[in-house]
XYZ file of C-alpha atoms in Angstrom:
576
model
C -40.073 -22.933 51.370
C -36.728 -24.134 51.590
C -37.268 -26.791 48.535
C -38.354 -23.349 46.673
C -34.953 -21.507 46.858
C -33.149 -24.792 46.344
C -34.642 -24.988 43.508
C -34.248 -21.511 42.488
C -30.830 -21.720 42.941
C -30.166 -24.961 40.864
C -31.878 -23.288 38.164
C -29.747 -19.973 38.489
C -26.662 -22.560 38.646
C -27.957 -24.242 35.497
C -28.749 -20.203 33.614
C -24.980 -19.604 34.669
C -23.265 -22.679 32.785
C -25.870 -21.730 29.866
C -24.191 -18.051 29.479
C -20.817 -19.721 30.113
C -21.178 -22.222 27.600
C -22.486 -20.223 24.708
C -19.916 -17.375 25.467
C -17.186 -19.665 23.775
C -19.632 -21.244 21.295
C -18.474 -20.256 18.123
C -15.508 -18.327 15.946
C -15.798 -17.028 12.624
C -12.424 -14.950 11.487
C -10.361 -13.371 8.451
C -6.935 -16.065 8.525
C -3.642 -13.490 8.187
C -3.147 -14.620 4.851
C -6.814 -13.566 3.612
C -6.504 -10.145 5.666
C -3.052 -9.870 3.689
C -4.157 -10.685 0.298
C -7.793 -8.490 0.512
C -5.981 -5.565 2.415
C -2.077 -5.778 2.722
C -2.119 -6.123 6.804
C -0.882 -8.763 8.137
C -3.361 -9.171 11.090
C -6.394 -11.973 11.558
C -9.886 -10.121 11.495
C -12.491 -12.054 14.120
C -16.349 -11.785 12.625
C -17.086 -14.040 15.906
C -14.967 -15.043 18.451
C -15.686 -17.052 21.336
C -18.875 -16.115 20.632
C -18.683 -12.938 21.080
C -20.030 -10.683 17.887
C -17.643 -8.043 16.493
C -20.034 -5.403 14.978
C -16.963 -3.124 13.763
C -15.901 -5.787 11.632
C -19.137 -6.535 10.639
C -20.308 -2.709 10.033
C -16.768 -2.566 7.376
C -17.136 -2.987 3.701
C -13.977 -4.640 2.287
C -13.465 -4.094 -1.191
C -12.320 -7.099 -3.597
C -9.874 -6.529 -6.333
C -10.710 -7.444 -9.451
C -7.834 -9.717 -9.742
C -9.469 -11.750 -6.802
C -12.048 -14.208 -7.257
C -12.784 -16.086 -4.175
C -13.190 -15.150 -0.601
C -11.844 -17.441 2.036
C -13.355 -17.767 5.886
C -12.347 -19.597 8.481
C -14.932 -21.308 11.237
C -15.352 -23.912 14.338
C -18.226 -24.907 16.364
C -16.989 -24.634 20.117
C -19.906 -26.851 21.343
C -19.904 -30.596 21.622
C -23.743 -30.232 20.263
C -24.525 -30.345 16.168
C -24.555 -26.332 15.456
C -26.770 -25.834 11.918
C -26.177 -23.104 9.695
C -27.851 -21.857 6.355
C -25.855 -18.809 4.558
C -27.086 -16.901 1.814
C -25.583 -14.567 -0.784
C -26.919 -11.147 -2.162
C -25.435 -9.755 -5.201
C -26.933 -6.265 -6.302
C -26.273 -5.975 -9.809
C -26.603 -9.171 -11.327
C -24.822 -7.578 -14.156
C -21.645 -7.367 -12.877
C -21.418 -10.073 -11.052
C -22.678 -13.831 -11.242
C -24.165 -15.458 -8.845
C -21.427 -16.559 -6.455
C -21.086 -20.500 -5.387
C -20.322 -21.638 -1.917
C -17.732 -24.880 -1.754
C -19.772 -26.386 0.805
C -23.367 -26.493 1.196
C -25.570 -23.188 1.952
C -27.113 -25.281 5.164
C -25.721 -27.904 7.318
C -23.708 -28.402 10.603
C -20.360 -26.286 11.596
C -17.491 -28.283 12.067
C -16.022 -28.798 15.372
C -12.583 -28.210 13.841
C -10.928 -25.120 12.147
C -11.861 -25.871 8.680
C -11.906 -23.337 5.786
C -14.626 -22.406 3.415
C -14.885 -20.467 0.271
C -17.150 -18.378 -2.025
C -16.595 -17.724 -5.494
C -17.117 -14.176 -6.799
C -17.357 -14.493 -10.722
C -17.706 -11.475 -12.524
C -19.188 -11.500 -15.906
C -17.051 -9.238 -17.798
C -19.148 -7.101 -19.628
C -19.349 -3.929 -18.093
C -16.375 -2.070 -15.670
C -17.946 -1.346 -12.365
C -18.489 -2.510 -8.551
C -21.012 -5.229 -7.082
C -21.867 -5.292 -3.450
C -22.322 -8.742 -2.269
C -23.455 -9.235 1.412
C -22.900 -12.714 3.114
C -25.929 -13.891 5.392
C -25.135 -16.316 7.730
C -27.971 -17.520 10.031
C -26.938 -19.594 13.243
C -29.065 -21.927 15.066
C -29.246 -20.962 18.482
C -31.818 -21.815 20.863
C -33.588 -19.657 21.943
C -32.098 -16.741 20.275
C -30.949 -17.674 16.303
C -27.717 -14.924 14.741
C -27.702 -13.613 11.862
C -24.784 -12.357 10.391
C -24.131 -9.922 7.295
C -20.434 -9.563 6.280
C -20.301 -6.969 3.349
C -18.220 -6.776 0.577
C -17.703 -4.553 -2.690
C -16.667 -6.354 -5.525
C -14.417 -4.905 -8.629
C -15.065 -6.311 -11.998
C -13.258 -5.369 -15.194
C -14.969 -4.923 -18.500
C -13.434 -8.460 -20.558
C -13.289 -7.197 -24.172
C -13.205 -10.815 -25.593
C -16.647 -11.403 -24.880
C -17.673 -8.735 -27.498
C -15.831 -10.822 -30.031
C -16.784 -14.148 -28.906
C -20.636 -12.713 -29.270
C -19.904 -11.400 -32.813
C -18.457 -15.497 -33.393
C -21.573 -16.904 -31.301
C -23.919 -14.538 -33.666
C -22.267 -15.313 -37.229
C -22.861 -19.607 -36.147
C -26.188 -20.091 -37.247
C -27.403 -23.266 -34.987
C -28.500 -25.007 -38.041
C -27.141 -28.710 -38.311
C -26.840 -29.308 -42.067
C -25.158 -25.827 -42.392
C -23.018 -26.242 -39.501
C -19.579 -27.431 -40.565
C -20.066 -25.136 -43.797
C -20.434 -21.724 -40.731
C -17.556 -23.532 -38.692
C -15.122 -23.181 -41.847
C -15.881 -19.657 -43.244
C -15.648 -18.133 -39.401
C -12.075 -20.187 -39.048
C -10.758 -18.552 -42.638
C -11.967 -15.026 -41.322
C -10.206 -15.578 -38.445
C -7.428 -16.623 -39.632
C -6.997 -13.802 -42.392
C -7.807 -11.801 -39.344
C -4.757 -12.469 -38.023
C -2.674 -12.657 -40.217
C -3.393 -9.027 -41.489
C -2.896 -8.315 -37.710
C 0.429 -9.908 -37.489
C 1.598 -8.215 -41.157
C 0.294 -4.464 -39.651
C 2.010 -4.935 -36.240
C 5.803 -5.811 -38.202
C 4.800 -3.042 -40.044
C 4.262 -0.595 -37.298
C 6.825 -1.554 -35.382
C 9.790 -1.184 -38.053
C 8.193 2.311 -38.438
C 8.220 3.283 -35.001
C 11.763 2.157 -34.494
C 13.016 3.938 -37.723
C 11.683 7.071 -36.527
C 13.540 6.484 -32.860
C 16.632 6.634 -34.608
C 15.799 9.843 -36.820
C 13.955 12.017 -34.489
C 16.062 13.333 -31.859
C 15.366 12.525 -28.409
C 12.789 14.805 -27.003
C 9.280 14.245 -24.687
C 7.410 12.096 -26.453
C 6.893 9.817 -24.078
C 5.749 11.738 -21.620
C 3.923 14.239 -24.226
C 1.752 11.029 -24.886
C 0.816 10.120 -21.314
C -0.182 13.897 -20.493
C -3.452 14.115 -22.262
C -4.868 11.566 -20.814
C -3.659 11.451 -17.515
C -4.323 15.051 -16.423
C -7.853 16.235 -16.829
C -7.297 19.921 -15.902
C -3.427 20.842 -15.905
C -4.777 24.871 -16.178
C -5.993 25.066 -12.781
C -2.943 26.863 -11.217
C -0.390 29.296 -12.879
C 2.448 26.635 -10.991
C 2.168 23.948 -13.056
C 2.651 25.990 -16.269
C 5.645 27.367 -14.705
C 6.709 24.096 -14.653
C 8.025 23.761 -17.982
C 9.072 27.750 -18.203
C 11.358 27.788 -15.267
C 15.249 27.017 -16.226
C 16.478 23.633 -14.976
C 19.444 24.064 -12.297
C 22.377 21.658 -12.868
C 22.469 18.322 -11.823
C 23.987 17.534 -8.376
C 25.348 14.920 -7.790
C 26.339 12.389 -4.673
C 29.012 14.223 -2.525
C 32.723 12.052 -2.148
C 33.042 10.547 1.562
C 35.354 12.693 3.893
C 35.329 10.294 6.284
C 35.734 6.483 6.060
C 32.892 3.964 7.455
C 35.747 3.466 10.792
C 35.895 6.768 11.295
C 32.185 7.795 11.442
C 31.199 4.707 13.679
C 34.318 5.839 16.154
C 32.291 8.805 16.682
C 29.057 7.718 16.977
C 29.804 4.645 19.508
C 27.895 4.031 22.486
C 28.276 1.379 25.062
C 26.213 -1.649 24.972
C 25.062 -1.416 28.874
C 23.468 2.318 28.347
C 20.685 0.568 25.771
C 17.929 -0.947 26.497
C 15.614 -2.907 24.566
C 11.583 -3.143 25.165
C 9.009 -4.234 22.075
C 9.476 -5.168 18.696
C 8.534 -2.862 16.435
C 8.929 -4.116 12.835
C 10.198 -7.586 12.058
C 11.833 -9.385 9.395
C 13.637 -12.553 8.105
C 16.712 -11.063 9.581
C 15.984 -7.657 10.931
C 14.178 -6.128 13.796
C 13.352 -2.746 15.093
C 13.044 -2.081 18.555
C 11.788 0.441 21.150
C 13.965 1.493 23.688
C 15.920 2.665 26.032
C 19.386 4.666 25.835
C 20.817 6.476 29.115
C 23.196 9.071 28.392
C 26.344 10.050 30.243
C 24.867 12.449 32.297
C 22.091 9.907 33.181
C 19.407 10.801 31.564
C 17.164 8.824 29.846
C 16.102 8.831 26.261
C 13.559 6.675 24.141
C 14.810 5.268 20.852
C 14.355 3.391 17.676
C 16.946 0.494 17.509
C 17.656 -1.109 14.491
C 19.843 -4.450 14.227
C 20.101 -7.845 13.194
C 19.413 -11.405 14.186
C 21.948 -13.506 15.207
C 21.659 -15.712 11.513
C 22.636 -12.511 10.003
C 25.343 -12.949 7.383
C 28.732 -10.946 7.247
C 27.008 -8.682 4.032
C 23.852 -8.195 5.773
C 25.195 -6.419 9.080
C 27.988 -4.511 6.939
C 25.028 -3.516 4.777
C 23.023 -2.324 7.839
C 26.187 0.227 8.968
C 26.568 1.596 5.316
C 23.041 3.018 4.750
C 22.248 3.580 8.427
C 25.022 6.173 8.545
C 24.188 7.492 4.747
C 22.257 10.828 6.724
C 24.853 11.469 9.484
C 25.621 14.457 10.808
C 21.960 15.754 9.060
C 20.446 18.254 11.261
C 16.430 19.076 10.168
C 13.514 18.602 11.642
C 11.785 16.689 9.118
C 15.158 14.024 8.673
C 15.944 11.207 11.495
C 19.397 11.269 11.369
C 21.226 8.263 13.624
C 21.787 9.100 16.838
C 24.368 6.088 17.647
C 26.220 2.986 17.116
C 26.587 0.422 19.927
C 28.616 -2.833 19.894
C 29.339 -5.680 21.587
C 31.565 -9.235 21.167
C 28.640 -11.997 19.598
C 26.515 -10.007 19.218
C 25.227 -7.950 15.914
C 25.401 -3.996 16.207
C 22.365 -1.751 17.447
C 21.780 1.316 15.460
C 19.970 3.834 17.480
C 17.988 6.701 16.338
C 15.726 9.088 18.561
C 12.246 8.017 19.440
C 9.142 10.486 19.840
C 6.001 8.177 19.294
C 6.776 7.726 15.484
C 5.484 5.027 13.176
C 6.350 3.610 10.111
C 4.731 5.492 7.653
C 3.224 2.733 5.196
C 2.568 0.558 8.160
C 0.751 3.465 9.457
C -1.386 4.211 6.021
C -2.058 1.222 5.715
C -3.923 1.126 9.268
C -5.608 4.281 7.552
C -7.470 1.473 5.835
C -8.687 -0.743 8.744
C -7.634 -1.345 12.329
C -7.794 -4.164 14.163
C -10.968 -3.316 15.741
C -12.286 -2.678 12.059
C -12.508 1.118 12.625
C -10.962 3.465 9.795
C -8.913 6.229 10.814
C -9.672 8.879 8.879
C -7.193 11.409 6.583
C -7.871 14.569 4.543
C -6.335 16.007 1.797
C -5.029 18.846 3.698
C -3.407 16.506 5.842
C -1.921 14.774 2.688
C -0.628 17.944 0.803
C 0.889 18.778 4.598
C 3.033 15.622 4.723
C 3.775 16.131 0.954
C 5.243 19.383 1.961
C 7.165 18.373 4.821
C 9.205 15.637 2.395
C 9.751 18.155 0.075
C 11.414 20.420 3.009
C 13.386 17.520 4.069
C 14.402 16.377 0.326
C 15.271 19.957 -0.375
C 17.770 20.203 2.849
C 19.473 16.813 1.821
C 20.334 18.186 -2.223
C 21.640 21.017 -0.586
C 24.202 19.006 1.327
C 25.003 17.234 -2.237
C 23.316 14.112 -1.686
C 20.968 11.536 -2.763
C 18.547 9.514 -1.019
C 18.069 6.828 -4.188
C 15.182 5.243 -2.050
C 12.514 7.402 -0.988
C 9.139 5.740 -0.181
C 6.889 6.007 2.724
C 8.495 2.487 3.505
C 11.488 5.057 4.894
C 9.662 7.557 6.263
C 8.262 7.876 9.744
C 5.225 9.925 11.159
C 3.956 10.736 14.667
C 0.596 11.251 16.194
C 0.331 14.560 14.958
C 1.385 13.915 11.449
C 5.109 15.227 11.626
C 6.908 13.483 8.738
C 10.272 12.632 8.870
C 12.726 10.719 6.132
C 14.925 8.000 7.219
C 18.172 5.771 5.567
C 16.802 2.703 3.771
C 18.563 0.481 6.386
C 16.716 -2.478 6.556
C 14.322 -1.807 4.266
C 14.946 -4.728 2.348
C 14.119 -6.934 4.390
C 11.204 -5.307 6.462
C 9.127 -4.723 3.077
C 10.481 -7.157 0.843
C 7.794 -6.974 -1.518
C 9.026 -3.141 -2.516
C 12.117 -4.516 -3.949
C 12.951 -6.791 -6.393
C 16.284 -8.640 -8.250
C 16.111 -8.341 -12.226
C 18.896 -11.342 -12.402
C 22.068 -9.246 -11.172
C 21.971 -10.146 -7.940
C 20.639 -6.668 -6.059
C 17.122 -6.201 -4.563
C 16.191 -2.893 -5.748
C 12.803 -1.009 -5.127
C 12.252 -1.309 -9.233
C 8.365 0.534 -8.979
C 9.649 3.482 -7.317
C 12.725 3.901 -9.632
C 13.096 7.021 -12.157
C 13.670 5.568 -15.635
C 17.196 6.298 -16.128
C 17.750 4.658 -12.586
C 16.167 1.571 -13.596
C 18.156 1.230 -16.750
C 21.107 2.453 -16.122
C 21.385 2.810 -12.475
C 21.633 6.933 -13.136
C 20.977 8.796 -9.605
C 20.383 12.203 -10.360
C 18.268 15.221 -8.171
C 15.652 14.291 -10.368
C 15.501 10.971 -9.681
C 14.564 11.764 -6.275
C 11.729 13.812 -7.922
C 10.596 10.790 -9.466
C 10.300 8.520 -6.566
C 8.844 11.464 -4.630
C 5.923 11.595 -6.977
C 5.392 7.619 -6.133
C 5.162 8.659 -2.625
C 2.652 11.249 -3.449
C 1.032 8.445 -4.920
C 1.406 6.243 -1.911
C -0.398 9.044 0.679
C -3.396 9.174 -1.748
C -3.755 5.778 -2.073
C -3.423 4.424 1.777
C 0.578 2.572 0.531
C -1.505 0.305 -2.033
C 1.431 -1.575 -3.994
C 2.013 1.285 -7.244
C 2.478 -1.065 -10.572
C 0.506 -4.374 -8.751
C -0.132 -5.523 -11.792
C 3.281 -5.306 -13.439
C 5.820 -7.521 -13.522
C 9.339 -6.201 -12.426
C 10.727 -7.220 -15.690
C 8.660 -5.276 -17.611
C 8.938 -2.048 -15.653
C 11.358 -0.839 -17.675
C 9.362 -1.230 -21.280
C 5.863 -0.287 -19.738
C 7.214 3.445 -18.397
C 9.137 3.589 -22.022
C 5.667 2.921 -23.682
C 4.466 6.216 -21.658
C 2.476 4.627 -19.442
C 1.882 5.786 -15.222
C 0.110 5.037 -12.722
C -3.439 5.668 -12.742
C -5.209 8.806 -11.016
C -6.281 7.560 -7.171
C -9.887 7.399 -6.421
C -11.383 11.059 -5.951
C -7.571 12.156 -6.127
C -7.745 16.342 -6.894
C -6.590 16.818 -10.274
C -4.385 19.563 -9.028
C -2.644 16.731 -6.819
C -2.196 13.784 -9.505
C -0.905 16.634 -12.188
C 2.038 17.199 -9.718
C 2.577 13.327 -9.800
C 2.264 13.210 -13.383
C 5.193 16.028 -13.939
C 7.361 13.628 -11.497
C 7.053 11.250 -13.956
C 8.446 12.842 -17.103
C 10.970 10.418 -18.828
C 12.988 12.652 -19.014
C 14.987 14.500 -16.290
C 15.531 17.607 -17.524
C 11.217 17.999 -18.025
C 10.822 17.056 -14.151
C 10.044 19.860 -11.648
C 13.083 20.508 -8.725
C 11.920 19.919 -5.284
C 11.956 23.903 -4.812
C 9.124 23.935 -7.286
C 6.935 21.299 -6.540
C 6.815 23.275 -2.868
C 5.630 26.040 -4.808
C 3.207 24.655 -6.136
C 1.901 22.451 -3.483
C 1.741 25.482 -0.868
C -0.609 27.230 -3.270
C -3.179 23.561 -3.700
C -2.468 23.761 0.198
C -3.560 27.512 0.709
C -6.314 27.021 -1.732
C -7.809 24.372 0.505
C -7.507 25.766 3.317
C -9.009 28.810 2.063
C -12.484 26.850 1.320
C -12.413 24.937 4.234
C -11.932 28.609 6.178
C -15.240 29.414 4.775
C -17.142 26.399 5.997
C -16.804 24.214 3.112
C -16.922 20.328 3.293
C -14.179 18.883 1.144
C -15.130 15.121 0.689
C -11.978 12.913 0.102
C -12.143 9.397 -0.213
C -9.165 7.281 0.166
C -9.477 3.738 -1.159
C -13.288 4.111 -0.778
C -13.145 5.351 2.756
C -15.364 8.944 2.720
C -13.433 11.436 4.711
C -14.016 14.812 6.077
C -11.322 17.804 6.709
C -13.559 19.225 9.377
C -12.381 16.531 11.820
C -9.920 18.176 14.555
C -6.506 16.566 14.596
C -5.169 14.612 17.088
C -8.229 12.626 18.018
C -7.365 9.609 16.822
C -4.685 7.052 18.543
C -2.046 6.887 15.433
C 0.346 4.694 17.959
């Protein structure tokens, strides 16, 4: 009897190190810089880790730009023991998309070190659509065997080369004493081809650019890009008031009555009243904090701190006073205006602004797309035309005061858990999202896709301007802060928007929505709607949705291919 529960014992001893041992036996994960490129977050996503099977992540289908063409994962074998593997791919629509190829074999052992593997995702390029491609990966275990299926959606692009490489392939008849007499007539054709091409395009162009000069200088542009772009511009009497309604003059940036010195004297706070907690945002120079600030009377208050690290040159902290204090003395409820300056010897200012559970907005649209534990939150378009609203409140305050913000974006904008919006000074910006700004060779990082076209060429600030970049931010709450232009290079900003060329309608974006975008965009100021309209016409989209969703009407929204609902009650997600 006692040999029996020794024995039982060893055995439950032995079924303990078993569970122990394959808890850390294997990790399958996203690297930071794959999250990044597939998603803009800069997080690591964990399939497996320590053996432990993340079914959020695996239950989320990532789409796959069409500019990408290979998907990278990163493994290691946490056992001592061989660990075999055989992965298979499923494509369903062969048409869109070859079949992808593995760099390393589709069975074998894992490695015992972090290595990194890839699959190819060719598309073929004759038709525009989306593939979904799931990724089976089958794990040896004893007794038990895992099988894992990480889904993607792949985006092709319809190549309109291959139509004319077909034509060539067909006019090549495979016959070998023919051959070299085929080869030579489809060379001359192409050739004349061209050059006919080359002759038309001079042609064209000399005509286009004599007519420039003739014609005087009216909408064309944007008279050009409005057929196209907006399916149904009729749907509500606002927009065609757009147009109707007299343009109010231009206002322009109010002159300082105070000097830098002078503001800063009043806004001073000592050093030993602030207290700093987490980072918040970071950059190459710059971080924001959470903290602390106790008042005179001894009360304490949370805040946002803004400052500088201590590498930080001379420019870079002066920089950081001038556009933190651009909104003092603002007093709205939809603006974060700086609440104080605090200094000390060696040490780089502190720029403190109020705190109430506010995030970043793009940092916090972009976790609209996928959180760390792979679960979407969700947003409707009610809560978008909201937010929309709320900037235009806030933009409309700040022109009345005679001045310009010159950089709005959701990049300086904050939001709380119940989607209050508020704008903020483009202190720091730079730095915290330096892929929003770019130099054009004179030596100033400026956020060139969310410029109005006379800013960008002239460095013009008008109202208007404003109006421009505001219908970028539209675009930005529709589109969970995708990157507008991705495809453009900065140089040729400037040249695409003169061609009359936009951004594209969002996925399953109202058309009553992207027409107010598409009026932001006019080339022309004067053509743009003021802020005071666009609320107009924004409260009416708003009341009409709220209207059908009043009589118990579903209004399916999908942002970035994540199906919402707006029958969802607010506040029951953790924004923080």
């Amino acid at each position: 009897m006692h040999m029996d529960i020794l024995n039982c014992l060893r055995a439950a001893l032995l079924l303990l190190c078993c569970v122990q041992h394959c808890n850390g036996i294997l990790n399958i994960f996203l690297s930071t810089e794959e999250v990044h490129k597939l998603l803009g977050v800069e997080a690591e996503v964990f399939y497996v880790r320590q053996g432990v099977i993340n079914d959020y992540a695996l239950n989320f289908v990532i789409p796959v730009s069409s500019k990408i063409d290979s998907l990278f994962f990163t493994w290691q074998s946490l056992r001592s023991l061989p660990l075999q593997y055989s992965i298979h791919i499923d494509v369903t629509d062969h048409e869109v998309l070859d079949s992808p190829q593995l760099n390393i074999s589709k069975s074998g052992l894992i490695p015992t070190t972090m290595q990194v593997f890839s699959i190819s995702l060719p598309c073929t390029g004759f038709v525009t659509a989306e593939s979904n491609v799931t990724i089976i990966m089958n794990i040896a275990l004893v007794p038990n065997p895992v099988s894992l299926r990480i889904r993607r959606k792949k985006i092709c692009i319809k190549t309109e080369n291959l139509v004319n490489h077909q034509t060539v392939d067909a006019i090549l008849i495979p016959t070998s004493s023919n051959k070299i007499f085929y080869y030579a007539v489809a060379c001359a054709g192409i050739v004349a081809a061209t050059s006919i091409m080359c002759i038309a395009g001079i042609y064209i162009k000399n005509n286009k650019q004599s007519r420039s000069v003739e014609e005087p200088p009216g909408n064309q542009s944007f008279t050009s890009f409005l057929p196209t772009a907006i399916r149904n511009p009729t749907t509500s009497s606002s927009y065609n008031s757009f147009r109707r309604v007299p343009s109010y003059s231009l206002i322009e940036e109010r002159p300082t009555s105070k000097d830098l010195q002078e503001r800063i004297a009043e806004l001073t706070i000592q050093r030993c009243r602030v207290c700093l907690r987490n980072v918040v945002l970071e950059g190459t120079f710059s971080r924001v904090y959470q903290g602390i600030y106790t008042n005179e009377g001894g009360t304490e208050e949370e805040v946002f701190v803004k400052t500088v690290t201590d590498h930080a040159s001379q420019v870079q902290i002066s920089l950081l006073l001038h556009e933190g204090i651009s909104m003092y003395a603002l007093n709205h409820a939809n603006i974060l205006t700086i609440l104080g300056v605090s200094f000390q010897e060696n040490s780089p200012p502190f720029l403190l602004y109020p705190f109430h559970n506010y995030t970043n907005l793009k940092v916090f649209l972009q976790k609209c797309k996928v959180c760390s534990e792979g679960v979407a939150h969700t947003l409707t378009t009610q809560e978008v035309v909201d937010m929309a609203l709320q900037i235009i409140e806030a933009m409309s305050y700040i022109h009345k005061k005679r001045i310009l913000h010159k950089d709005l974006a959701a990049r300086n904008c904050v939001v709380d858990s119940r989607l209050k919006v508020q704008i903020t000074d483009n202190a720091l910006s730079r730095d915290l999202f330096p892929s929003d700004y770019h130099c054009l060779g004179d030596n100033e990082n400026r956020p060139i896709k969310w410029l109005a076209f006379e800013s960008l060429i002239s460095k013009t600030f008008l109202t208007r301007s404003d109006v421009w970049s505001f219908g970028v931010l539209l675009w930005e709450l529709t589109t969970l802060a995708q990157q507008p232009y991705v495809e453009i290079d900065p140089f040729e900003m400037s040249a695409y928007l003169k061609d009359g060329y936009r951004l594209a309608q969002p996925i399953n974006c109202p058309d009553e929505l992207f027409a107010v975008m598409a009026y932001c965009w006019a080339m022309h100021p004067e053509d743009r709607p003021t802020f005071s309209q666009l609320q107009v016409c924004l409260k009416e989209f708003y009341m009409q949705l709220t209207r059908y969703v009043s009589l118990g009407g579903i209004f399916c929204f999908e942002l970035n291919q994540v199906s919402v609902t707006v029958t969802k009650e607010l506040g029951k997600e953790d924004f923080g």
